[in-house]
PDB file of C-alpha atoms in Angstrom:
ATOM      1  CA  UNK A1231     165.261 108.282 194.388  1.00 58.00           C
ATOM      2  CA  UNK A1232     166.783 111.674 192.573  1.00 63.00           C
ATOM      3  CA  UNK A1233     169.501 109.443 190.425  1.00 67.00           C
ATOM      4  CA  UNK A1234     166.449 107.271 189.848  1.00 63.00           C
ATOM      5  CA  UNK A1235     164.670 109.710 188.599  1.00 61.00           C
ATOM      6  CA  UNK A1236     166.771 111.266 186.583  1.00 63.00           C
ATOM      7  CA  UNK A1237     167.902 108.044 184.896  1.00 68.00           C
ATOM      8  CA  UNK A1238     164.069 107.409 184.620  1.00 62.00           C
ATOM      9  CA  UNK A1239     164.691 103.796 186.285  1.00 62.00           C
ATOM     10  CA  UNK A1240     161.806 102.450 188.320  1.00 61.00           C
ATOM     11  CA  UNK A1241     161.164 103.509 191.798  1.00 57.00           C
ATOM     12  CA  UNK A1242     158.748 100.971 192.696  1.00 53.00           C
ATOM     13  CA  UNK A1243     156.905  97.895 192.087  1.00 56.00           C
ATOM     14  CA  UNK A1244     154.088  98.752 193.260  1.00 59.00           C
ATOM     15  CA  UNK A1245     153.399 102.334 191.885  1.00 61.00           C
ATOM     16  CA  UNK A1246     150.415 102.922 190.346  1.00 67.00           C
ATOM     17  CA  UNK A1247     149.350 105.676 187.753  1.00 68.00           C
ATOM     18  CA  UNK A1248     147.356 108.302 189.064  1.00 69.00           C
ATOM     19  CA  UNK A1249     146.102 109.352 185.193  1.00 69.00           C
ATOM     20  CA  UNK A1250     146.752 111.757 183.195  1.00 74.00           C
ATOM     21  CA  UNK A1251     146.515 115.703 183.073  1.00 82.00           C
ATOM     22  CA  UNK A1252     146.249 116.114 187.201  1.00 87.00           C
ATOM     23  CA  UNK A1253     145.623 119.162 187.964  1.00 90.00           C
ATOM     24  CA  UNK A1254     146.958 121.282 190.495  1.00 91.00           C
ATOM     25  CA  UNK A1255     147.097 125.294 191.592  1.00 93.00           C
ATOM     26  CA  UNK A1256     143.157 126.042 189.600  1.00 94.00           C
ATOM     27  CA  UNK A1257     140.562 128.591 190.798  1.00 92.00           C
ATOM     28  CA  UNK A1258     137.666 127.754 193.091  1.00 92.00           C
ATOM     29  CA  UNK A1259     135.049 125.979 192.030  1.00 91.00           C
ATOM     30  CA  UNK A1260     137.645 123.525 189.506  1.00 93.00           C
ATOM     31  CA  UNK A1261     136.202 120.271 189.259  1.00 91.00           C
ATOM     32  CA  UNK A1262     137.991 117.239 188.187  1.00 88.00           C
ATOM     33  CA  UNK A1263     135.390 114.923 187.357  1.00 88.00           C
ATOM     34  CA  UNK A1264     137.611 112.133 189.087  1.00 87.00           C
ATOM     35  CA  UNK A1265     139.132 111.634 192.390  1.00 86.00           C
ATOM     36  CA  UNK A1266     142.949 113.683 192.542  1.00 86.00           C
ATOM     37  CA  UNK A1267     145.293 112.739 195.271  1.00 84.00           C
ATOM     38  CA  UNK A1268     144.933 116.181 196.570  1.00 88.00           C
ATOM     39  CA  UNK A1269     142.579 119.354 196.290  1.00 93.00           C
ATOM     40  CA  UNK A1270     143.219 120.889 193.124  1.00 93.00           C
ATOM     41  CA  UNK A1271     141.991 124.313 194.010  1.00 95.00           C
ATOM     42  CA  UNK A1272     144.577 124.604 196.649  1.00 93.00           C
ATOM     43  CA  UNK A1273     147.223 127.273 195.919  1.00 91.00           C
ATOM     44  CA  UNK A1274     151.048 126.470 194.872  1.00 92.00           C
ATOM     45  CA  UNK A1275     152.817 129.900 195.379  1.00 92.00           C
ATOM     46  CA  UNK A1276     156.768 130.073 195.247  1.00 90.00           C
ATOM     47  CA  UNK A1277     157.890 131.258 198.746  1.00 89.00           C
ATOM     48  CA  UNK A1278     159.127 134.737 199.425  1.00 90.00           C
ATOM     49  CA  UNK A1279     157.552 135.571 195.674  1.00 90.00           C
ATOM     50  CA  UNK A1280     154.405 137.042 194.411  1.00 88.00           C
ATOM     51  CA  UNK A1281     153.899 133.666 192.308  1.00 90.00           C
ATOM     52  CA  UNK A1282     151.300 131.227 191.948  1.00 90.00           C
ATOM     53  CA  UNK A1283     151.211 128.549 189.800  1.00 91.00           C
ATOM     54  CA  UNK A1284     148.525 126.497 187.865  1.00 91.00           C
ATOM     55  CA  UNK A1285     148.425 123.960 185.504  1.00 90.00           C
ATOM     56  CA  UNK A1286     148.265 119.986 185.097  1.00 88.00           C
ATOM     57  CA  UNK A1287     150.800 117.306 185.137  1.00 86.00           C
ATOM     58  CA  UNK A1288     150.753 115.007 182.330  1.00 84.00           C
ATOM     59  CA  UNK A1289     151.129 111.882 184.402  1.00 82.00           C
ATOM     60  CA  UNK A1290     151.806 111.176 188.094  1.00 81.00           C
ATOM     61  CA  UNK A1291     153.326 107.328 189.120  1.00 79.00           C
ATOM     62  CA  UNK A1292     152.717 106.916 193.055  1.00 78.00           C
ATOM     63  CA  UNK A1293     153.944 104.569 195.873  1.00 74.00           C
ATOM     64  CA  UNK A1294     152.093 104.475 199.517  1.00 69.00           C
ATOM     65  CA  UNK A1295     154.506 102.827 201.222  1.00 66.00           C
ATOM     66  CA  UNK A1296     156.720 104.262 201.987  1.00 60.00           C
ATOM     67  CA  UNK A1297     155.774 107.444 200.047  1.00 69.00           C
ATOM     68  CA  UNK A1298     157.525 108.225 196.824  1.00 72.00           C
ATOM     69  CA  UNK A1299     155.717 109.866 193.399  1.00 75.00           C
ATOM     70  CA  UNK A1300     157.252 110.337 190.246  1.00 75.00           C
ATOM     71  CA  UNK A1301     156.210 112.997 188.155  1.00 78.00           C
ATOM     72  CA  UNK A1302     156.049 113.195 184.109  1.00 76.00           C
ATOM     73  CA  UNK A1303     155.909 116.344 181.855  1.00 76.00           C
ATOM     74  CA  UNK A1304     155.772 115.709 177.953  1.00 72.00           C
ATOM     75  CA  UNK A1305     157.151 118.149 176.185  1.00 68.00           C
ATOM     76  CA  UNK A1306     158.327 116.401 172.822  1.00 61.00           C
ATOM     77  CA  UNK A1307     157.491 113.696 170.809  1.00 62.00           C
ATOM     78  CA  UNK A1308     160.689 112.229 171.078  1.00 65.00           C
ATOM     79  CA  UNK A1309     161.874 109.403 173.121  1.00 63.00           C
ATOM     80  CA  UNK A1310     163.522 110.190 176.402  1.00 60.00           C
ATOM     81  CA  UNK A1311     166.917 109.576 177.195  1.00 66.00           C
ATOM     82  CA  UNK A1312     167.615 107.096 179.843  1.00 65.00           C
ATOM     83  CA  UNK A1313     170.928 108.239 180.481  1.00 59.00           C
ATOM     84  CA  UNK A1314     172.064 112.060 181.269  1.00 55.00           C
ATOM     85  CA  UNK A1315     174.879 113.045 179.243  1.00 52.00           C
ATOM     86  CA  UNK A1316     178.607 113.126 180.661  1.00 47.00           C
TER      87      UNK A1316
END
C-alpha cells in the first residue's frame, strides 16, 4: 500500500472520500459541523516530544474492509507526479 501510495495508484475500489479539510489535533469545544471519522479534539502529540499537532487534512480517501486510508495534502497548484524520480 506504501509503493501505492507513493505512485498515487489506487488502493481501492471501494474507497470513499471522507471530504475535505478534516480536522484533527483542535482544542475542546471544536466543532465540525459534519460527522469526522474520529474526534477531532483528541490530541496528536509526537512521542517522547513536547509536541502536539493541529491542523486539517485537505482530503482523506477511506476503505472499511479491510482498513486502508489514503491521505492528501495540497500544497501547489501543480499537477502531481505519478512517478518518483530515479
Amino acid at each position: 500500500m506504501a509503493l501505492a501510495g507513493l505512485l498515487r495508484k489506487e488502493i481501492t475500489k471501494t474507497a470513499h472520500a471522507v471530504g475535505p479539510k478534516v480536522a484533527f489535533g483542535q482544542s475542546a469545544g471544536f466543532e465540525a459541523g459534519r460527522e469526522l471519522p474520529w474526534d477531532p479534539t483528541i490530541p496528536v502529540e509526537i512521542t517522547g516530544h513536547a509536541v502536539r499537532l493541529r491542523g486539517t487534512i485537505d482530503r482523506l480517501d477511506m476503505r472499511s474492509n479491510p482498513f486502508a486510508v489514503r491521505v492528501t495534502d495540497y500544497k501547489t497548484e501543480r499537477r502531481p507526479r505519478t512517478r518518483l524520480a530515479s
